[in-house]
PDB file of C-alpha atoms in Angstrom:
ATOM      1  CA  UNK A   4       4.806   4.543 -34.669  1.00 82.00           C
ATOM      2  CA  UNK A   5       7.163   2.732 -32.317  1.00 93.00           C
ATOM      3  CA  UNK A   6       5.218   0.133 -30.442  1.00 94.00           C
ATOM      4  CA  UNK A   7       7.030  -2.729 -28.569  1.00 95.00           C
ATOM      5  CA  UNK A   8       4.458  -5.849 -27.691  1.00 94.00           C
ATOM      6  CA  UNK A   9       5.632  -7.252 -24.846  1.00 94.00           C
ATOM      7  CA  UNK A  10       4.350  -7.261 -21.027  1.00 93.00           C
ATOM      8  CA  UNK A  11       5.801  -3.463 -19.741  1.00 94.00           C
ATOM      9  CA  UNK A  12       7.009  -4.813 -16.474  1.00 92.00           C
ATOM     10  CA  UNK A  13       9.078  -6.797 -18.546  1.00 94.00           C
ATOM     11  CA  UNK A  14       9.697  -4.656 -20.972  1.00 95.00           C
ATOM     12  CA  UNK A  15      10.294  -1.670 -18.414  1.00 95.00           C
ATOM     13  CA  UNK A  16      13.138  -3.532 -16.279  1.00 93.00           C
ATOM     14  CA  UNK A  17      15.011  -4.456 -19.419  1.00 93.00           C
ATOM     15  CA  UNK A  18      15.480  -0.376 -19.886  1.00 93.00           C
ATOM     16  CA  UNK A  19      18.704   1.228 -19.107  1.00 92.00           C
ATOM     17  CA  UNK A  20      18.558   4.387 -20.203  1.00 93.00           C
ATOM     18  CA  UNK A  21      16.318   7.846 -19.050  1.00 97.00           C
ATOM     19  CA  UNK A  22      13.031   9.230 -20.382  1.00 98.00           C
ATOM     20  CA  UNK A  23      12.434  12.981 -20.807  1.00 97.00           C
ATOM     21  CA  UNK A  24       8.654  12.370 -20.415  1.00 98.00           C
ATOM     22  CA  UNK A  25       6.387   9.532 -19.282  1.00 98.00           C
ATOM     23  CA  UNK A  26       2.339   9.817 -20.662  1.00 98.00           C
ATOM     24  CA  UNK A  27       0.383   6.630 -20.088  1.00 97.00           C
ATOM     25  CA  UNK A  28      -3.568   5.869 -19.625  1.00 95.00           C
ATOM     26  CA  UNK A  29      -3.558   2.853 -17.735  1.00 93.00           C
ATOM     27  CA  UNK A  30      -5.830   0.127 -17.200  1.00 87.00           C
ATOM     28  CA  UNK A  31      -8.343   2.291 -14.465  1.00 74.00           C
ATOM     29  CA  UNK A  32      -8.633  -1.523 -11.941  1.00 61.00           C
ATOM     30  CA  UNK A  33      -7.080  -0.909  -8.704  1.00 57.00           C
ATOM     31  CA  UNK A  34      -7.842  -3.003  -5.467  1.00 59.00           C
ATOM     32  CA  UNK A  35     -10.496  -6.143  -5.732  1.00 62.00           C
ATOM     33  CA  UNK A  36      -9.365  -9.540  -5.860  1.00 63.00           C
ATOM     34  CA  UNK A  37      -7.386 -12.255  -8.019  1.00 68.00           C
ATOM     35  CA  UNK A  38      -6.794 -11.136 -11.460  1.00 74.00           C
ATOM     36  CA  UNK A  39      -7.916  -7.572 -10.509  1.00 72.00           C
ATOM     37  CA  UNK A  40      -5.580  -7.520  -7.951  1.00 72.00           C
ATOM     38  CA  UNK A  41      -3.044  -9.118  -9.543  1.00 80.00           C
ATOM     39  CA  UNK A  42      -3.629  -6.129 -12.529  1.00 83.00           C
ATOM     40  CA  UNK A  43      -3.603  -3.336 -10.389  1.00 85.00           C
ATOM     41  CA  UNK A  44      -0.328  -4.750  -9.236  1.00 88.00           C
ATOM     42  CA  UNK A  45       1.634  -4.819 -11.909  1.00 90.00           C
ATOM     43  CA  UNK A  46       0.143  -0.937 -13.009  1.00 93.00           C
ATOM     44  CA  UNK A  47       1.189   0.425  -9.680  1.00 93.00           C
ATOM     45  CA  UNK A  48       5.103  -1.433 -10.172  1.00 95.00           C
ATOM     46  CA  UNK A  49       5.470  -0.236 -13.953  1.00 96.00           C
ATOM     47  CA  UNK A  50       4.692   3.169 -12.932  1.00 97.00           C
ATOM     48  CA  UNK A  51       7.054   2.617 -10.465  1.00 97.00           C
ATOM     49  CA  UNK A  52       9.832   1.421 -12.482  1.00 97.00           C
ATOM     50  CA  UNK A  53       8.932   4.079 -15.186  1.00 98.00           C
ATOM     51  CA  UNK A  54       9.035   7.243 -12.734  1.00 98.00           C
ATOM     52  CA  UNK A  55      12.258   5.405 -11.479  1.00 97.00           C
ATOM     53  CA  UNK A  56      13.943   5.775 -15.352  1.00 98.00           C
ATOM     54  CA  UNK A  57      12.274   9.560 -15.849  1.00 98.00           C
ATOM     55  CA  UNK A  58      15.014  12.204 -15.894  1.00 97.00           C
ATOM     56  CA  UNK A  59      15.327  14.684 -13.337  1.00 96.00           C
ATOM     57  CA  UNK A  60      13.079  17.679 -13.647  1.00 95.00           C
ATOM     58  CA  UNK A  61      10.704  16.009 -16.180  1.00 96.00           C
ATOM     59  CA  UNK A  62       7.219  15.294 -16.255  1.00 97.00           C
ATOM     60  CA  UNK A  63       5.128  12.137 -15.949  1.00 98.00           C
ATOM     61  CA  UNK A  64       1.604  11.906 -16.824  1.00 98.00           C
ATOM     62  CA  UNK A  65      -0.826   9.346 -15.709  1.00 97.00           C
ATOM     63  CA  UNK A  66      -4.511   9.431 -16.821  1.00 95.00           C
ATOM     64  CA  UNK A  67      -6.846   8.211 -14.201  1.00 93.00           C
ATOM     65  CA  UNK A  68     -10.578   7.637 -13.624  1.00 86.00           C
ATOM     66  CA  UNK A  69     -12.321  10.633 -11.898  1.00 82.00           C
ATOM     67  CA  UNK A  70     -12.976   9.360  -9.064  1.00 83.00           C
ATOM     68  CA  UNK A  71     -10.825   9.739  -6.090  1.00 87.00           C
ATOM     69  CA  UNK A  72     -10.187   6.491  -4.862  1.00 86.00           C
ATOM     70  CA  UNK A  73      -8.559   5.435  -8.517  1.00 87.00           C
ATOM     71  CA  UNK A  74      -6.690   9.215  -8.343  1.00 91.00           C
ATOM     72  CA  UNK A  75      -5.540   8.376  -4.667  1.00 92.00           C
ATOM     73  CA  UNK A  76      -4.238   4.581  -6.060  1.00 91.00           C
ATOM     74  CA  UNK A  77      -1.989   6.577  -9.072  1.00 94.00           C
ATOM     75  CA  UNK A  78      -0.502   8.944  -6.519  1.00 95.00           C
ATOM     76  CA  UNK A  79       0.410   6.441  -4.178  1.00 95.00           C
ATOM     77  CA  UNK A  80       1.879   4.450  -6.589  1.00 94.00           C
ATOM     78  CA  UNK A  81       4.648   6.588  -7.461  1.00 97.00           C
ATOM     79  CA  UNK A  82       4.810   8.061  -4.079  1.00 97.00           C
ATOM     80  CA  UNK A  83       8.722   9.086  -3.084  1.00 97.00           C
ATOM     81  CA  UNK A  84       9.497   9.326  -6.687  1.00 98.00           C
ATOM     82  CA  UNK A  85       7.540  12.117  -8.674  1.00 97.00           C
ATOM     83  CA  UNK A  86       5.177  14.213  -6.813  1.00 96.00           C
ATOM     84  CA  UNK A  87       1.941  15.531  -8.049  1.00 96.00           C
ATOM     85  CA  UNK A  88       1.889  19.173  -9.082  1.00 94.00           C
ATOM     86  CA  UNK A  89      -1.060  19.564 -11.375  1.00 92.00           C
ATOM     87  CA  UNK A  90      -4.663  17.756 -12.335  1.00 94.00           C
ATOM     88  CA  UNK A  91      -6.456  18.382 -15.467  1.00 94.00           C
ATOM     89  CA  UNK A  92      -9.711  16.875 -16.674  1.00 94.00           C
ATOM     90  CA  UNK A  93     -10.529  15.138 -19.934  1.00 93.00           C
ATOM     91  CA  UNK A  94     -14.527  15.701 -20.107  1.00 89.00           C
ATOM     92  CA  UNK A  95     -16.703  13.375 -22.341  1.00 85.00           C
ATOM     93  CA  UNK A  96     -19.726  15.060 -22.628  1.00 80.00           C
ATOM     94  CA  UNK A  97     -22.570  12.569 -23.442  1.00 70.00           C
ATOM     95  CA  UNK A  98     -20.518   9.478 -21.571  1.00 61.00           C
ATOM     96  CA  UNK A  99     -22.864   7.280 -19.746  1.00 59.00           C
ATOM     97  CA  UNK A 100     -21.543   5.875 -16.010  1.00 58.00           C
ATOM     98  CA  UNK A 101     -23.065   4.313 -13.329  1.00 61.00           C
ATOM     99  CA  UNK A 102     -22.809   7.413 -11.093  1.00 59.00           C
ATOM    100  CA  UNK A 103     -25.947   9.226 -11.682  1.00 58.00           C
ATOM    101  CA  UNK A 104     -25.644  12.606  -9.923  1.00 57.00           C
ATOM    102  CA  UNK A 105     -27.569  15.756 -10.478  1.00 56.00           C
ATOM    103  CA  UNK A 106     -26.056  18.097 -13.082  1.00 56.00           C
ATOM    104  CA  UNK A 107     -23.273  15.703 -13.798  1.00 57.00           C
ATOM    105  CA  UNK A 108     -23.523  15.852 -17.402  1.00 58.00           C
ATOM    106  CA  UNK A 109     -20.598  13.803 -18.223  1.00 63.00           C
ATOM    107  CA  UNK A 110     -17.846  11.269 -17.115  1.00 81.00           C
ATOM    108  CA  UNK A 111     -14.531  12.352 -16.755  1.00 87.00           C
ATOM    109  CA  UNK A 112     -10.808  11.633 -16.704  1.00 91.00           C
ATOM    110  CA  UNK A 113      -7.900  13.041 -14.668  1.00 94.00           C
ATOM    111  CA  UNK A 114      -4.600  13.800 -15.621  1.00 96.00           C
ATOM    112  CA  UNK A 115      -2.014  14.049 -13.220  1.00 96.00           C
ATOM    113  CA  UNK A 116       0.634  15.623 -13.845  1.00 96.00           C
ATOM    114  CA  UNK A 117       3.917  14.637 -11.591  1.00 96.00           C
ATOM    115  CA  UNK A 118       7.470  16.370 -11.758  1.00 96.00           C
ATOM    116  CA  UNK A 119      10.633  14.941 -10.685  1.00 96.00           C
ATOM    117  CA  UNK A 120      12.498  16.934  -8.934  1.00 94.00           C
ATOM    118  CA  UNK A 121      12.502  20.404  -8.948  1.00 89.00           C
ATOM    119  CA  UNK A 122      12.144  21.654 -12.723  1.00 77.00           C
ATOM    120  CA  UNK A 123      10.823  24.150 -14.667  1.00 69.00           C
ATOM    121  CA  UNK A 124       6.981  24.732 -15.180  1.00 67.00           C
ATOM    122  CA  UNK A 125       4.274  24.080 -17.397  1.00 68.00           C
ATOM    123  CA  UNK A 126       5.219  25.991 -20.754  1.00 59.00           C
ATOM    124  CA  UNK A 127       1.795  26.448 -21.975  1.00 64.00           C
ATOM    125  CA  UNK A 128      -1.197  28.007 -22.149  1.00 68.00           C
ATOM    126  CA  UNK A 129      -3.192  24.885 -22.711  1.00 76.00           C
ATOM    127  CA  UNK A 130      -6.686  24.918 -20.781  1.00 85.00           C
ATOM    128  CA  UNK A 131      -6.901  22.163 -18.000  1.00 90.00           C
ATOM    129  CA  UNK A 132      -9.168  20.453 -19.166  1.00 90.00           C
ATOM    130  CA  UNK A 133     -10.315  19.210 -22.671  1.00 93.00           C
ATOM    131  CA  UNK A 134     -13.921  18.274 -23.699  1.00 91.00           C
ATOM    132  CA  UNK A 135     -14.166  15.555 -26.327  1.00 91.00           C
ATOM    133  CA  UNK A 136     -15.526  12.350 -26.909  1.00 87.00           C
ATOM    134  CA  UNK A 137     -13.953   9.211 -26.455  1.00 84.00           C
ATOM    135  CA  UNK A 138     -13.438   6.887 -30.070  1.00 83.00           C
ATOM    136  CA  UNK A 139     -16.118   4.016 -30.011  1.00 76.00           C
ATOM    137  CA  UNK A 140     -13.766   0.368 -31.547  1.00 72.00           C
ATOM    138  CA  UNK A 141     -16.647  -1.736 -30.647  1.00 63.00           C
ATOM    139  CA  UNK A 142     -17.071  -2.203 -26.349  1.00 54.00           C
ATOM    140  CA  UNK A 143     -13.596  -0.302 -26.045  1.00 65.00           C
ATOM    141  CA  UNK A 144     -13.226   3.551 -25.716  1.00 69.00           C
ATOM    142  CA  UNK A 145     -10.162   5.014 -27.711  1.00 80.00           C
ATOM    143  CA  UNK A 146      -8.664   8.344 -26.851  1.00 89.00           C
ATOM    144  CA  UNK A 147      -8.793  10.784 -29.473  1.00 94.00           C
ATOM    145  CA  UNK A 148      -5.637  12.315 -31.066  1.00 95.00           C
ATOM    146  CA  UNK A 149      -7.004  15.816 -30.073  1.00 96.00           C
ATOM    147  CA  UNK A 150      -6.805  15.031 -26.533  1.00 96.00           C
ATOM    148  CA  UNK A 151      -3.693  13.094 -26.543  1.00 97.00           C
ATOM    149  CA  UNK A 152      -1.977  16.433 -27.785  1.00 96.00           C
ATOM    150  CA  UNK A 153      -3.802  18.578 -25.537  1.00 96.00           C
ATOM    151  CA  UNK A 154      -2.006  16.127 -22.487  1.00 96.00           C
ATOM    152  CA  UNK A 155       1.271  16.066 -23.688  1.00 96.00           C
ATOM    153  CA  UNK A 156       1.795  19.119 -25.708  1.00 94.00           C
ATOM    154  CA  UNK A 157       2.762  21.571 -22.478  1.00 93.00           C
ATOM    155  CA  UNK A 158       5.775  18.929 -21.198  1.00 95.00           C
ATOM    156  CA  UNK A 159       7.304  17.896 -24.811  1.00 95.00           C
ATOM    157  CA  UNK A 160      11.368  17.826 -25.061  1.00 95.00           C
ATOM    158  CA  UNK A 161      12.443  18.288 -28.391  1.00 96.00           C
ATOM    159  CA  UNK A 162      14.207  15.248 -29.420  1.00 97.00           C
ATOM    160  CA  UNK A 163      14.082  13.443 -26.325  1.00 97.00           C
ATOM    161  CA  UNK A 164      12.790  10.033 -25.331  1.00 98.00           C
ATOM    162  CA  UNK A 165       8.513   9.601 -23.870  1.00 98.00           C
ATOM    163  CA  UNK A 166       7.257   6.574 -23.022  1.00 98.00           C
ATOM    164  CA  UNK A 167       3.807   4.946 -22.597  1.00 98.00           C
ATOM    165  CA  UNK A 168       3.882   1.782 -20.805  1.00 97.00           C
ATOM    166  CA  UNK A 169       0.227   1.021 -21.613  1.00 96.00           C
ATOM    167  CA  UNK A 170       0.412   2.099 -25.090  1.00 95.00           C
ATOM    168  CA  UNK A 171      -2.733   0.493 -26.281  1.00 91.00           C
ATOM    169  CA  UNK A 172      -3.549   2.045 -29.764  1.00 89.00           C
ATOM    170  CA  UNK A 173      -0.854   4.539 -29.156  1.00 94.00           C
ATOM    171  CA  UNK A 174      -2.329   7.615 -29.801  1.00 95.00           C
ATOM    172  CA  UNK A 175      -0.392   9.294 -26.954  1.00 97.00           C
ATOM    173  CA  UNK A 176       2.805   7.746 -28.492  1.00 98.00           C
ATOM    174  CA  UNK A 177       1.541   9.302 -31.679  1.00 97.00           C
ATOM    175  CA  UNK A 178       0.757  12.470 -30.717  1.00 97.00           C
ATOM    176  CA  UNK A 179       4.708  12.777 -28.918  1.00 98.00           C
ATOM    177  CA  UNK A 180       5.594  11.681 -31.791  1.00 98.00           C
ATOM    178  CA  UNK A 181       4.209  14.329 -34.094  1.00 97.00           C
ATOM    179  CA  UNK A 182       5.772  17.143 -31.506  1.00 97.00           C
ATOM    180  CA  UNK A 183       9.019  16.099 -32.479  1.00 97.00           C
ATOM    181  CA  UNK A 184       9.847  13.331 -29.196  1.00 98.00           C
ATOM    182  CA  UNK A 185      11.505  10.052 -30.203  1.00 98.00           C
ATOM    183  CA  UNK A 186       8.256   8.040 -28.956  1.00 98.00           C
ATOM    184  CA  UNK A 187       7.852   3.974 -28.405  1.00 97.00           C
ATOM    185  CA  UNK A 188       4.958   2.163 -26.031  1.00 97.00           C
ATOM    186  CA  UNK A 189       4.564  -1.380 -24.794  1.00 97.00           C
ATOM    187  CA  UNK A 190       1.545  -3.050 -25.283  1.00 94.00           C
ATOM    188  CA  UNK A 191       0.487  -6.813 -24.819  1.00 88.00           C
ATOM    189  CA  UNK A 192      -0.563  -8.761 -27.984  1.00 84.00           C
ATOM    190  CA  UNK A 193      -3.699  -9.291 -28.790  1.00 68.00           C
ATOM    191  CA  UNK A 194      -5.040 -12.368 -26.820  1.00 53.00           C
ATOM    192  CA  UNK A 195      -2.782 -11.804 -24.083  1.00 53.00           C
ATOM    193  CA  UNK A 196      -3.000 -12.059 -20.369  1.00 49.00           C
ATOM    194  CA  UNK A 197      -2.264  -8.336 -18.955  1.00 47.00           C
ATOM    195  CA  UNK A 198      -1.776  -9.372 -15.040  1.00 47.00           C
ATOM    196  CA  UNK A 199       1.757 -11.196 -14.337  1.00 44.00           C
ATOM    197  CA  UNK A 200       1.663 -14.087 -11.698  1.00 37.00           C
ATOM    198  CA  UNK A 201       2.651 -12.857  -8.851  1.00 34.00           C
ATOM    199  CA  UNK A 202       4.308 -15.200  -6.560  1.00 29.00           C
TER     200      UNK A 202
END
């Protein structure tokens, strides 16, 4: 597995070539102050720079927290580059959140899907929506290989490039990987500081 440790704005500007497909789930922060601000920042400018380098007609894939506000901050992000086309849902059944609303019996993640450019559709017949629980490493919340295929199995390109930005354990760089895409992430080391002072 190709990961690159490195800060992705960094490591995203210093790329010259084109991606065939973009998959990343980002850190979820967006708004607040100091360090939160400074994070959701830098997410919103690497997405930038990545849907900048993602080839006409292809696909980008952001995960995002359910709720609308953090759905709203991913869209506008990219805005004037890809456009959203489709959501789907990654359910964890059994999750525990701080929303407590009647017959919400689990949290949940978007997926947006954004195109390029005109191109062609979705070629699957994938659900839209996946119900699995998330990997438990301690206080962190892996995804799980089954749902990282179930995200990017529908926009694969057979020996073409994907990125994830915001790798982390890489299981979406794995499962890309595994469907035949030359696949790399960035991810910070261990230890280091994710937001980039911003001056």
């Amino acid at each position: 597995m190709n990961i690159t440790q490195g800060h992705a704005l960094d490591l995203i500007e210093a790329e010259t070539g084109q991606f065939q497909l973009i998959a990343t789930d980002p850190p979820y922060a967006f708004g607040g102050s100091g360090a939160e601000h400074a994070l959701s920042a830098t997410v919103a400018t690497v997405l930038r720079e990545c849907a900048r380098k993602l080839e006409m007609g292809r696909w980008m894939l952001v995960f995002a927290a359910s709720s609308w506000r953090s759905t709203s901050y991913m869209v506008e992000a990219v805005r004037g580059l890809v456009e959203p086309v489709r959501i789907a849902t990654w359910c964890k059944p059994g999750a525990t959140t701080k929303a407590k609303t009647p017959g919400w019996a689990w949290a949940s993640v978007n997926v947006i899907a954004f195109r390029k450019g005109k191109g062609k559709g979705i070629a699957s017949t994938s659900p839209d929506y996946i119900e699995r629980a998330p990997i438990r490493n301690g206080r962190r919340a892996e995804l799980p290989i089954e749902v990282a295929r179930w995200a990017v199995e529908p926009f694969i390109v057979k020996g073409g490039q994907m990125l994830d930005p915001f790798a982390g354990s890489g299981c979406l760089v794995k499962a890309a990987e595994n469907a035949g895409m030359l696949a790399r992430g960035f991810e910070l080391p261990l230890k280091a500081s994710f937001a980039k002072v911003w001056k």
